[in-house]
Tab-separated table of C-alpha atoms in Angstrom:
chain	number	residue	atom	x	y	z
A	3	MET	CA	92.215	68.912	134.134
A	4	LYS	CA	89.881	66.132	134.118
A	5	LYS	CA	89.103	63.966	131.203
A	6	GLN	CA	87.221	65.663	128.079
A	7	ARG	CA	84.878	63.577	126.014
A	8	ARG	CA	86.255	63.113	122.594
A	9	ARG	CA	83.893	63.554	120.005
A	10	ALA	CA	83.698	61.022	117.106
A	11	VAL	CA	84.743	63.849	115.053
A	12	HIS	CA	88.339	64.059	116.839
A	13	TRP	CA	88.768	60.703	116.261
A	14	VAL	CA	87.652	60.579	112.154
A	15	ARG	CA	90.282	63.665	111.807
A	16	ARG	CA	92.783	61.414	113.893
A	17	ALA	CA	92.389	58.806	111.338
A	18	VAL	CA	92.148	60.903	108.474
A	19	GLN	CA	95.170	62.412	109.267
A	20	LEU	CA	97.051	58.923	110.275
A	21	ALA	CA	96.434	58.037	106.815
A	22	PHE	CA	97.971	61.076	105.003
A	23	ILE	CA	101.403	60.558	107.481
A	24	ALA	CA	100.746	56.861	106.197
A	25	LEU	CA	100.435	57.777	102.327
A	26	PHE	CA	103.072	60.589	102.869
A	27	VAL	CA	105.477	58.481	103.962
A	28	ALA	CA	104.935	55.518	101.597
A	29	SER	CA	105.306	57.787	98.653
A	30	ALA	CA	108.369	59.059	99.612
A	31	TRP	CA	109.748	56.212	101.284
A	32	ALA	CA	109.052	54.131	97.847
A	33	ALA	CA	112.487	52.207	96.857
A	34	ALA	CA	113.371	53.878	93.511
A	35	TRP	CA	114.097	49.989	92.278
A	36	PRO	CA	112.209	48.414	90.457
A	37	PRO	CA	111.236	51.491	88.229
A	38	ASN	CA	107.939	50.376	87.201
A	39	ALA	CA	106.688	49.272	90.230
A	40	THR	CA	106.824	52.483	92.155
A	41	LEU	CA	105.067	56.209	92.596
A	42	ASP	CA	107.123	58.472	90.160
A	43	GLU	CA	107.294	61.248	92.536
A	44	ASN	CA	105.662	62.261	95.937
A	45	PHE	CA	102.083	63.954	95.102
A	46	PHE	CA	102.446	66.220	97.987
A	47	LEU	CA	104.850	68.299	96.830
A	48	ARG	CA	103.169	68.846	93.508
A	49	VAL	CA	99.710	70.137	95.710
A	50	ASP	CA	102.542	72.537	97.945
A	51	PRO	CA	101.818	76.161	96.782
A	52	LEU	CA	104.777	77.623	98.094
A	53	ALA	CA	107.160	75.152	95.296
A	54	GLY	CA	104.417	76.076	92.449
A	55	ILE	CA	105.637	79.890	93.605
A	56	THR	CA	109.217	79.091	93.654
A	57	ALA	CA	108.702	76.870	89.714
A	58	ALA	CA	106.655	79.438	88.320
A	59	TRP	CA	108.829	82.362	89.684
A	60	GLU	CA	112.231	81.277	88.920
A	61	SER	CA	111.488	78.762	86.267
A	62	GLY	CA	108.535	80.337	84.332
A	63	LEU	CA	106.961	76.742	84.546
A	64	TRP	CA	103.206	77.997	85.224
A	65	LEU	CA	101.253	74.938	84.394
A	66	TYR	CA	103.881	72.686	85.944
A	67	LEU	CA	102.328	72.767	89.335
A	68	LEU	CA	98.385	72.583	88.667
A	69	PRO	CA	97.578	70.606	91.797
A	70	ALA	CA	99.178	73.230	93.770
A	71	TRP	CA	96.779	75.944	91.885
A	72	ILE	CA	94.060	73.587	92.728
A	73	LEU	CA	94.902	73.682	96.422
A	74	LEU	CA	95.032	77.184	96.199
A	75	GLY	CA	91.369	77.309	95.012
A	76	LEU	CA	89.817	75.094	97.505
A	77	THR	CA	91.421	76.547	100.186
A	78	ALA	CA	90.122	79.808	98.781
A	79	LEU	CA	86.865	78.069	98.696
A	80	SER	CA	86.778	75.845	101.847
A	81	GLY	CA	89.777	77.800	104.116
A	82	ARG	CA	92.937	75.567	106.039
A	83	PHE	CA	91.269	72.434	105.797
A	84	PHE	CA	94.815	71.089	104.194
A	85	CYS	CA	96.440	72.354	107.575
A	86	GLY	CA	94.120	70.795	109.866
A	87	TRP	CA	93.538	67.102	107.960
A	88	ILE	CA	96.217	66.276	105.793
A	89	CYS	CA	99.443	68.250	105.951
A	90	PRO	CA	101.946	65.868	107.700
A	91	LEU	CA	104.216	67.607	109.444
A	92	GLY	CA	101.079	69.720	110.836
A	93	SER	CA	99.370	66.112	112.060
A	94	ALA	CA	103.081	65.008	113.102
A	95	VAL	CA	103.296	67.686	115.694
A	96	GLU	CA	99.946	68.174	116.508
A	97	MET	CA	99.928	64.230	117.838
A	98	LEU	CA	102.981	65.061	120.271
A	99	PRO	CA	102.452	65.727	123.485
A	100	SER	CA	102.878	68.944	124.345
A	101	LEU	CA	104.258	70.688	127.395
A	102	GLU	CA	102.562	73.965	126.687
A	103	SER	CA	99.213	73.298	128.558
A	104	ARG	CA	100.692	72.034	131.575
A	105	ARG	CA	102.754	75.100	131.603
A	106	ALA	CA	100.490	77.341	130.726
A	107	ARG	CA	98.326	76.116	133.641
A	108	LYS	CA	100.621	76.606	135.930
A	109	ILE	CA	101.236	80.135	135.180
A	110	SER	CA	97.342	81.046	133.805
A	111	ARG	CA	96.394	82.356	137.303
A	112	LEU	CA	99.436	85.213	136.676
A	113	ARG	CA	98.507	86.264	133.131
A	114	PRO	CA	95.783	88.318	132.734
A	115	ARG	CA	92.626	86.824	130.661
A	116	ASP	CA	89.589	87.237	129.147
A	117	ILE	CA	86.454	85.078	129.687
A	118	PHE	CA	88.297	82.532	127.327
A	119	GLY	CA	91.058	82.478	129.691
A	120	ARG	CA	93.315	83.595	126.491
A	121	THR	CA	95.710	87.034	126.162
A	122	ILE	CA	93.627	87.459	122.606
A	123	ARG	CA	95.336	90.487	121.281
A	124	ALA	CA	98.721	88.901	121.574
A	125	ASP	CA	97.485	85.839	119.978
A	126	ASP	CA	95.947	87.997	117.190
A	127	ARG	CA	99.372	90.002	116.836
A	128	ARG	CA	101.583	86.738	116.671
A	129	ILE	CA	99.170	85.157	114.718
A	130	ARG	CA	99.938	88.144	111.702
A	131	LEU	CA	103.764	87.081	111.689
A	132	LYS	CA	103.728	84.669	109.457
A	133	TYR	CA	102.592	86.672	107.038
A	134	VAL	CA	105.922	88.861	107.566
A	135	PHE	CA	107.677	85.881	107.689
A	136	LEU	CA	106.683	85.053	104.326
A	137	GLY	CA	107.210	87.829	103.064
A	138	ILE	CA	110.571	87.692	104.295
A	139	LEU	CA	110.953	84.655	102.739
A	140	LEU	CA	109.929	86.019	99.224
A	141	LEU	CA	111.693	88.793	99.283
A	142	LEU	CA	114.850	86.420	99.492
A	143	PHE	CA	114.009	84.199	96.936
A	144	SER	CA	113.417	87.386	94.788
A	145	LEU	CA	116.717	88.315	95.250
A	146	GLY	CA	118.001	85.051	94.282
A	147	ILE	CA	118.766	83.146	98.024
A	148	ASN	CA	116.147	80.442	98.577
A	149	ALA	CA	115.389	80.143	101.892
A	150	ILE	CA	112.075	78.487	101.198
A	151	TRP	CA	113.522	75.091	101.370
A	152	ILE	CA	114.079	75.442	105.036
A	153	PHE	CA	110.795	75.977	106.285
A	154	ASP	CA	108.346	74.707	103.604
A	155	PRO	CA	106.445	72.377	105.998
A	156	LEU	CA	106.123	69.626	103.242
A	157	VAL	CA	109.917	69.455	102.089
A	158	VAL	CA	111.073	69.250	105.419
A	159	ALA	CA	108.752	66.320	105.953
A	160	ASN	CA	109.607	65.061	102.477
A	161	ARG	CA	113.338	65.688	103.482
A	162	ALA	CA	112.977	63.942	106.944
A	163	VAL	CA	111.825	60.986	105.470
A	164	ILE	CA	114.330	60.600	103.103
A	165	PHE	CA	117.464	61.837	105.247
A	166	VAL	CA	116.301	58.366	107.212
A	167	LEU	CA	116.374	56.170	104.064
A	168	LEU	CA	119.603	57.468	103.707
A	169	GLY	CA	120.807	56.878	107.382
A	170	GLY	CA	120.723	60.882	108.029
A	171	VAL	CA	119.592	62.866	111.019
A	172	PRO	CA	116.892	65.346	109.717
A	173	PHE	CA	117.377	67.835	111.891
A	174	VAL	CA	114.930	70.632	110.926
A	175	PHE	CA	112.093	68.015	111.245
A	176	ILE	CA	113.587	67.530	114.911
A	177	ALA	CA	113.448	71.230	115.318
A	178	LEU	CA	110.187	71.871	114.227
A	179	VAL	CA	109.087	69.132	116.351
A	180	VAL	CA	110.984	70.127	120.022
A	181	LEU	CA	109.430	73.610	118.858
A	182	ALA	CA	105.941	71.961	119.231
A	183	VAL	CA	106.581	70.224	122.003
A	184	VAL	CA	108.275	73.000	123.864
A	185	VAL	CA	105.675	76.071	122.518
A	186	GLY	CA	102.634	74.431	121.288
A	187	PRO	CA	101.530	71.890	118.966
A	188	ARG	CA	100.072	74.402	116.719
A	189	PHE	CA	102.725	77.272	117.196
A	190	TRP	CA	104.339	76.408	114.196
A	191	CYS	CA	101.709	76.245	112.331
A	192	GLN	CA	99.548	79.353	113.022
A	193	GLU	CA	102.494	81.973	113.396
A	194	MET	CA	105.418	80.826	111.574
A	195	CYS	CA	105.016	78.750	108.747
A	196	PRO	CA	105.068	79.999	105.265
A	197	LEU	CA	103.118	77.415	103.780
A	198	GLY	CA	100.158	78.358	106.548
A	199	ALA	CA	100.232	81.546	105.741
A	200	CYS	CA	100.071	80.955	101.756
A	201	LEU	CA	96.612	79.051	102.736
A	202	SER	CA	95.585	81.910	104.818
A	203	LEU	CA	95.807	84.399	102.597
A	204	ALA	CA	93.948	82.526	100.024
A	205	SER	CA	91.615	81.421	102.417
A	206	MET	CA	91.234	85.330	103.147
A	207	ALA	CA	90.398	85.520	99.157
A	208	GLY	CA	87.280	83.832	99.034
A	209	SER	CA	86.533	84.655	102.662
A	210	ARG	CA	83.145	86.442	101.154
A	211	LEU	CA	81.743	83.230	99.442
A	212	PRO	CA	78.191	81.698	100.959
A	213	ALA	CA	78.681	78.438	102.819
A	214	ALA	CA	76.607	76.842	99.757
A	215	ALA	CA	79.483	77.427	97.494
A	216	SER	CA	82.020	76.180	99.695
A	217	PRO	CA	82.759	71.937	99.790
A	218	LEU	CA	83.878	72.675	103.680
A	219	ALA	CA	82.654	75.368	106.106
A	220	LEU	CA	81.864	76.474	109.388
A	221	VAL	CA	78.555	77.775	109.969
A	222	LYS	CA	77.609	79.615	113.216
A	223	ASP	CA	73.749	80.069	113.791
A	224	GLU	CA	74.158	83.159	116.525
A	225	GLY	CA	70.793	82.921	118.085
A	226	ALA	CA	71.397	79.327	119.317
A	227	CYS	CA	75.013	80.646	120.884
A	228	THR	CA	75.325	81.120	124.914
A	229	HIS	CA	79.051	82.470	123.847
A	230	CYS	CA	80.268	80.312	126.574
A	231	GLY	CA	83.753	80.108	124.885
A	232	LYS	CA	84.366	76.217	124.899
A	233	CYS	CA	84.373	76.283	121.356
A	234	ALA	CA	87.531	78.768	121.332
A	235	CYS	CA	88.892	76.595	124.399
A	236	ALA	CA	88.718	73.453	121.816
A	237	CYS	CA	90.469	75.080	119.181
A	238	PRO	CA	93.888	73.725	118.653
A	239	PHE	CA	94.753	77.060	116.451
A	240	GLY	CA	93.912	79.261	119.287
A	241	ILE	CA	91.297	81.059	117.668
A	242	THR	CA	88.937	82.975	119.316
A	243	GLU	CA	86.975	84.688	116.658
A	244	VAL	CA	84.519	81.615	116.696
A	245	ALA	CA	83.038	82.485	119.850
A	246	ASP	CA	83.607	86.219	119.678
A	247	SER	CA	81.751	86.599	116.161
A	248	ARG	CA	78.308	88.047	116.186
A	249	LYS	CA	77.360	86.521	112.597
A	250	THR	CA	75.196	84.337	111.640
A	251	GLY	CA	75.919	82.144	108.766
A	252	ARG	CA	79.482	80.953	107.213
A	253	LEU	CA	82.366	82.376	109.833
A	254	PHE	CA	85.484	84.209	108.394
A	255	MET	CA	88.159	83.237	109.642
A	256	ALA	CA	91.535	82.677	107.512
A	257	ASP	CA	93.715	80.556	109.708
A	258	CYS	CA	90.577	78.617	110.684
A	259	ALA	CA	91.471	74.918	109.703
A	260	LEU	CA	87.959	73.275	109.589
A	261	CYS	CA	89.153	70.726	112.231
A	262	GLY	CA	85.835	70.685	113.595
A	263	GLU	CA	87.082	70.607	117.384
A	264	CYS	CA	85.054	73.481	118.223
A	265	VAL	CA	81.887	71.868	116.577
A	266	ALA	CA	82.584	68.833	118.860
A	267	ALA	CA	83.490	70.771	121.592
A	268	CYS	CA	80.252	73.299	121.705
A	269	PRO	CA	77.100	72.260	124.519
A	270	GLU	CA	74.284	74.014	122.199
A	271	LYS	CA	72.656	72.188	119.763
A	272	GLY	CA	72.904	73.611	116.348
A	273	ALA	CA	75.130	76.913	117.390
A	274	LEU	CA	78.104	75.555	115.413
A	275	SER	CA	78.011	72.976	112.136
A	276	LEU	CA	80.292	72.250	109.586
A	277	ARG	CA	78.670	72.088	105.928
A	278	ALA	CA	79.853	70.532	102.983
A	279	LEU	CA	78.157	72.573	100.238
A	280	GLY	CA	75.228	74.045	102.197
A	281	ALA	CA	74.549	70.250	103.885
A	282	PRO	CA	75.451	69.730	107.567
A	283	LEU	CA	77.851	67.285	108.162
A	284	LEU	CA	78.558	67.963	111.482
A	285	GLY	CA	76.541	69.524	114.051
A	286	SER	CA	76.952	70.632	118.011
A	287	GLY	CA	75.441	69.888	120.842
A	288	LYS	CA	74.368	66.289	121.497
A	289	ALA	CA	74.792	66.044	125.259
A	290	ARG	CA	72.495	67.534	127.237
A	291	GLU	CA	73.756	70.311	130.001
A	292	GLY	CA	73.708	68.440	133.713
A	293	GLN	CA	73.530	64.938	132.384
A	294	GLU	CA	77.034	64.604	131.310
A	295	GLY	CA	79.323	65.000	134.221
A	296	LEU	CA	81.964	65.297	131.952
A	297	GLU	CA	80.742	68.132	130.174
A	298	GLY	CA	80.449	70.704	132.383
A	299	ALA	CA	83.595	69.745	133.589
A	300	ILE	CA	85.681	71.480	130.439
A	301	THR	CA	87.599	74.091	131.392
A	302	CYS	CA	89.619	76.681	129.310
A	303	GLU	CA	92.825	75.878	130.471
A	304	THR	CA	95.373	77.791	128.087
B	26	MET	CA	101.653	92.843	134.119
B	27	ARG	CA	99.790	92.611	130.768
B	28	ASP	CA	101.616	94.687	128.983
B	29	MET	CA	105.200	92.466	130.298
B	30	LYS	CA	103.426	89.475	129.322
B	31	VAL	CA	102.344	90.221	125.621
B	32	GLY	CA	106.037	92.293	125.435
B	33	ARG	CA	107.374	89.037	126.434
B	34	ARG	CA	105.739	86.937	123.480
B	35	ASP	CA	106.452	89.500	121.066
B	36	PHE	CA	109.543	89.312	121.366
B	37	LEU	CA	109.868	85.841	121.454
B	38	ALA	CA	108.552	85.583	118.010
B	39	LEU	CA	109.841	88.667	116.721
B	40	GLY	CA	113.415	87.162	117.854
B	41	MET	CA	112.782	84.088	115.861
B	42	THR	CA	111.882	85.714	113.115
B	43	GLY	CA	114.827	88.009	113.391
B	44	ALA	CA	116.827	84.768	113.629
B	45	ALA	CA	115.504	83.364	110.362
B	46	ALA	CA	116.329	86.446	108.619
B	47	LEU	CA	119.992	86.653	109.766
B	48	PHE	CA	120.204	82.256	108.738
B	49	ALA	CA	119.059	83.426	105.408
B	50	TYR	CA	121.495	85.881	105.399
B	51	GLY	CA	124.169	83.810	106.112
B	52	LEU	CA	123.483	81.599	103.625
B	53	LEU	CA	123.469	84.592	101.312
B	54	ARG	CA	127.279	84.878	102.344
B	55	ASP	CA	128.102	81.317	102.469
B	56	GLN	CA	128.756	80.177	99.019
B	57	GLY	CA	131.242	77.321	100.203
B	58	SER	CA	134.404	76.195	98.294
B	59	GLY	CA	133.879	72.931	97.272
B	60	VAL	CA	133.400	71.961	93.698
B	61	LEU	CA	129.942	69.767	93.436
B	62	LEU	CA	128.872	67.503	90.310
B	63	ARG	CA	125.461	68.127	89.739
B	64	PRO	CA	123.031	65.863	87.603
B	65	PRO	CA	122.236	66.369	84.085
B	66	GLY	CA	120.201	69.330	83.208
B	67	ALA	CA	121.434	71.176	86.524
B	68	GLN	CA	124.913	72.700	85.563
B	69	ASP	CA	123.858	76.267	85.407
B	70	GLU	CA	125.007	76.490	89.353
B	71	ALA	CA	123.600	79.688	90.427
B	72	ALA	CA	120.166	79.123	89.005
B	73	PHE	CA	120.016	76.050	90.463
B	74	ALA	CA	120.648	76.678	93.648
B	75	THR	CA	117.896	79.521	93.612
B	76	ARG	CA	115.617	76.816	92.411
B	77	CYS	CA	116.655	73.759	94.439
B	78	LEU	CA	114.073	73.295	96.894
B	79	ARG	CA	116.452	70.559	98.831
B	80	CYS	CA	113.546	68.284	99.204
B	81	GLY	CA	115.284	64.959	98.005
B	82	GLU	CA	112.797	63.607	95.643
B	83	CYS	CA	115.879	63.210	92.562
B	84	VAL	CA	118.353	61.739	95.306
B	85	ARG	CA	115.443	59.039	95.839
B	86	ALA	CA	114.611	58.771	92.653
B	87	CYS	CA	117.965	57.989	90.979
B	88	LEU	CA	117.690	54.387	89.781
B	89	THR	CA	121.794	54.190	90.458
B	90	GLN	CA	121.458	56.056	93.802
B	91	CYS	CA	124.651	57.813	92.314
B	92	LEU	CA	122.936	61.503	94.097
B	93	GLU	CA	123.259	62.271	97.687
B	94	PRO	CA	122.608	65.366	99.734
B	95	ALA	CA	125.401	67.835	99.651
B	96	GLY	CA	127.266	68.158	103.171
B	97	LYS	CA	128.483	70.840	104.942
B	98	GLY	CA	131.569	71.132	103.351
B	99	PHE	CA	129.956	72.756	100.383
B	100	GLY	CA	128.591	75.603	102.159
B	101	ALA	CA	125.652	76.308	103.832
B	102	ALA	CA	124.070	78.019	100.498
B	103	ARG	CA	124.603	74.516	98.922
B	104	LEU	CA	123.529	72.319	101.788
B	105	TRP	CA	121.424	69.242	100.955
B	106	THR	CA	121.066	69.716	96.989
B	107	PRO	CA	121.860	67.088	95.380
B	108	ARG	CA	125.430	66.270	94.710
B	109	PHE	CA	126.372	63.751	91.604
B	110	ASN	CA	128.909	61.068	93.342
B	111	PRO	CA	130.303	58.880	90.956
B	112	ALA	CA	131.923	57.083	93.667
B	113	LEU	CA	128.242	56.111	94.298
B	114	GLY	CA	127.367	54.869	91.169
B	115	LYS	CA	127.418	55.865	87.227
B	116	CYS	CA	124.895	58.120	86.145
B	117	GLU	CA	122.808	56.068	83.389
B	118	PHE	CA	121.104	59.552	82.255
B	119	GLU	CA	120.716	57.688	78.729
B	120	LEU	CA	118.932	54.481	80.096
B	121	CYS	CA	117.012	55.973	83.279
B	122	GLY	CA	114.368	58.394	81.743
B	123	ARG	CA	115.979	60.860	83.669
B	124	ALA	CA	114.207	60.284	86.306
B	125	CYS	CA	115.735	62.692	89.052
B	126	ALA	CA	113.993	65.391	86.040
B	127	GLN	CA	110.755	63.449	86.307
B	128	ALA	CA	110.753	64.011	90.173
B	129	CYS	CA	111.937	67.106	91.008
B	130	PRO	CA	108.814	69.661	91.847
B	131	VAL	CA	110.052	72.881	90.982
B	132	GLY	CA	111.761	71.964	87.416
B	133	ALA	CA	115.398	72.762	88.859
B	134	ILE	CA	116.700	69.864	86.444
B	135	ARG	CA	116.244	70.383	83.364
B	136	GLU	CA	116.614	67.542	80.386
B	137	PRO	CA	118.988	68.273	77.880
B	138	ASP	CA	119.385	66.537	75.124
B	139	ASP	CA	122.050	63.104	75.564
B	140	ALA	CA	124.219	64.679	73.056
B	141	ASP	CA	124.205	67.970	75.212
B	142	VAL	CA	124.421	66.258	78.811
B	143	ARG	CA	128.102	67.351	80.598
B	144	ILE	CA	127.766	66.588	84.295
B	145	GLY	CA	131.704	67.586	83.816
B	146	THR	CA	134.903	66.166	82.467
B	147	ALA	CA	137.212	63.307	83.745
B	148	ALA	CA	140.473	63.682	84.106
B	149	VAL	CA	143.334	61.062	85.076
B	150	THR	CA	145.471	61.929	87.741
B	151	ARG	CA	148.823	60.247	86.873
B	152	SER	CA	150.629	60.063	89.762
B	153	LYS	CA	147.431	57.406	91.137
B	154	CYS	CA	147.172	55.802	88.120
B	155	ILE	CA	148.801	52.300	87.822
B	156	ALA	CA	149.186	52.265	84.274
B	157	TRP	CA	150.756	55.623	84.506
B	158	ASN	CA	152.633	55.214	87.296
B	159	GLU	CA	153.696	51.344	87.576
B	160	GLY	CA	153.421	50.760	84.150
B	161	LYS	CA	150.919	48.280	84.789
B	162	ALA	CA	148.084	46.913	82.124
B	163	CYS	CA	145.165	47.767	83.326
B	164	LEU	CA	142.120	49.264	80.666
B	165	VAL	CA	139.101	49.407	83.266
B	166	CYS	CA	138.142	52.887	82.422
B	167	TYR	CA	139.010	52.191	78.855
B	168	GLU	CA	136.416	49.472	78.548
B	169	ARG	CA	134.019	51.193	80.702
B	170	CYS	CA	133.522	54.260	78.611
B	171	SER	CA	130.399	53.939	76.651
B	172	TYR	CA	131.626	57.364	74.556
B	173	ALA	CA	134.915	56.318	73.685
B	174	ALA	CA	135.734	59.467	75.648
B	175	ILE	CA	139.235	57.431	76.622
B	176	GLU	CA	142.092	56.693	74.370
B	177	ILE	CA	144.596	54.389	75.174
B	178	ASP	CA	148.272	55.269	73.904
B	179	SER	CA	150.975	52.799	72.659
B	180	ARG	CA	152.085	51.921	76.225
B	181	GLY	CA	148.523	51.079	77.457
B	182	ARG	CA	147.915	54.689	79.295
B	183	PRO	CA	144.629	56.200	79.499
B	184	ARG	CA	144.024	59.731	78.310
B	185	VAL	CA	140.904	61.714	78.740
B	186	LEU	CA	139.196	63.281	75.174
B	187	ALA	CA	137.256	66.051	76.893
B	188	ASP	CA	135.464	66.995	74.094
B	189	LYS	CA	133.447	63.202	73.976
B	190	CYS	CA	133.590	62.702	78.039
B	191	THR	CA	129.865	63.828	79.639
B	192	GLY	CA	131.129	63.403	82.749
B	193	CYS	CA	129.518	59.929	83.499
B	194	GLY	CA	131.418	58.939	86.241
B	195	ALA	CA	131.831	55.078	84.492
B	196	CYS	CA	135.124	55.438	85.002
B	197	GLN	CA	135.757	56.867	88.205
B	198	ASN	CA	133.183	54.418	89.749
B	199	THR	CA	135.437	51.326	88.613
B	200	CYS	CA	138.692	52.827	88.519
B	201	VAL	CA	140.759	50.129	90.243
B	202	THR	CA	142.396	52.669	92.669
B	203	CYS	CA	139.389	52.987	94.496
B	204	PRO	CA	138.515	54.702	97.015
B	205	ASP	CA	141.294	57.381	96.031
B	206	PRO	CA	140.376	56.965	92.365
B	207	ALA	CA	142.899	57.992	90.016
B	208	ILE	CA	140.431	59.045	87.120
B	209	MET	CA	137.526	61.509	88.660
B	210	VAL	CA	135.043	63.978	87.227
B	211	TYR	CA	135.310	67.501	87.678
B	212	SER	CA	132.753	70.314	87.628
B	213	PRO	CA	132.473	71.293	83.866
B	214	GLY	CA	135.374	73.711	82.893
B	215	ALA	CA	137.471	72.663	86.466
B	216	ALA	CA	139.372	69.450	85.055
B	217	PRO	CA	142.841	69.712	85.770
B	218	LEU	CA	145.008	69.684	83.035
B	219	GLU	CA	146.195	65.807	82.271
B	220	GLY	CA	149.860	67.142	80.582
B	221	GLY	CA	150.511	66.430	76.958
B	222	GLY	CA	152.602	63.922	74.728
B	223	ASN	CA	153.012	60.352	75.032
B	224	ASN	CA	156.388	61.261	76.945
B	225	ARG	CA	156.468	59.837	80.178
B	226	ARG	CA	158.574	61.306	82.806
B	227	GLY	CA	160.439	60.067	85.607
B	228	ASN	CA	159.254	56.338	86.822
């Protein structure tokens, strides 16, 4: 595969992700002594809707995790931006080198492919498994068995930092890292993560809102789209709907993490854009066809 | 060919979901056998095991670093829940502002009044205690106790007054027979009887 040109949004997002990882590690690592000089708690755990559900359900503390409900509300407005830009575990697994692309390249000739080189139906069905998984976890929790602690990404990441601090081994974190390297960077986020399932559900609830009401929205202009499929190829979350959809205006994608990779990959001017409250943040199609040899060389590998 | 591929990928994902469900079921069955001391406000063991997210915030927040994640010996259902280990430090629940409860993101650790705190109860194992066993003068636990929960008899031997003991662990933390302390904190209601009277039997 020839080198793809990474656009500014890619590096901006990497910088934001690294900043949040650093913030997360700092707030989880902050020594407890002296007491007045440190953060009281890791704020990331307070914005965790799964922890919010746990606290509200079992302890009746509805307002205890107000930030978590605020995150759910923002997700209803904007989609899973938390997963694409903030979640420290998601960022960590996304930045890992993955075996998937190389392996997938080898077998991609054997696998039946659509025009985007993807087995769309299989992907779509697998993506829904996370709701089943979340349902199982909540069912067990209602029976008094807490298994959420094993899989909640923020809890896993927090524990990983504290275990390293204590000289222990964060097994769950290592397992997820191995899973990411072997199966695919965002496999966990898209097909397993119970927090991601929560946020996807919230995102679905707000999907009918117009782009102007959304702090961060992906907007498509069907007229400018040539259905080349590069957006779907670039999507780290494996979403093909961005290419398939014939809609004009805000796209309804519960699993979209608003990462902007599709906008960066899109060669058509104005076909895709990221917007904040209706104002364009990032538009597609700066390169002209034929001018950039690298642009023409993008092929779908997975 | 297409069906085979799709089937295999689905099989992988379904298998993982099933394994997770089985793992969770295993958690239900494995309650462990060890007695676990909890931070103050988390003595309702069944409710706490359900509420706790095992995030480790209390472990990090504790000012005396007296908490540690519970290991395998306490059962998978309680794996990585906070364990109060007096060997690591005394619980300063009156001074620390209940740092563990403040840090807990799900409110699993409550904040009972200072007077109501009963982390556990200390008890002296007389066969290990140098005052009881060897007749030596040792008042360390008596001096360290902030709650006057240890009384010393006429021969200088300690005895715990269970109704005054909060289970803060100061006595165990400083007992001179460490690392195998003669006085230890046990879960509420689980402390062994110390034996009655002042009549020392045997040596």
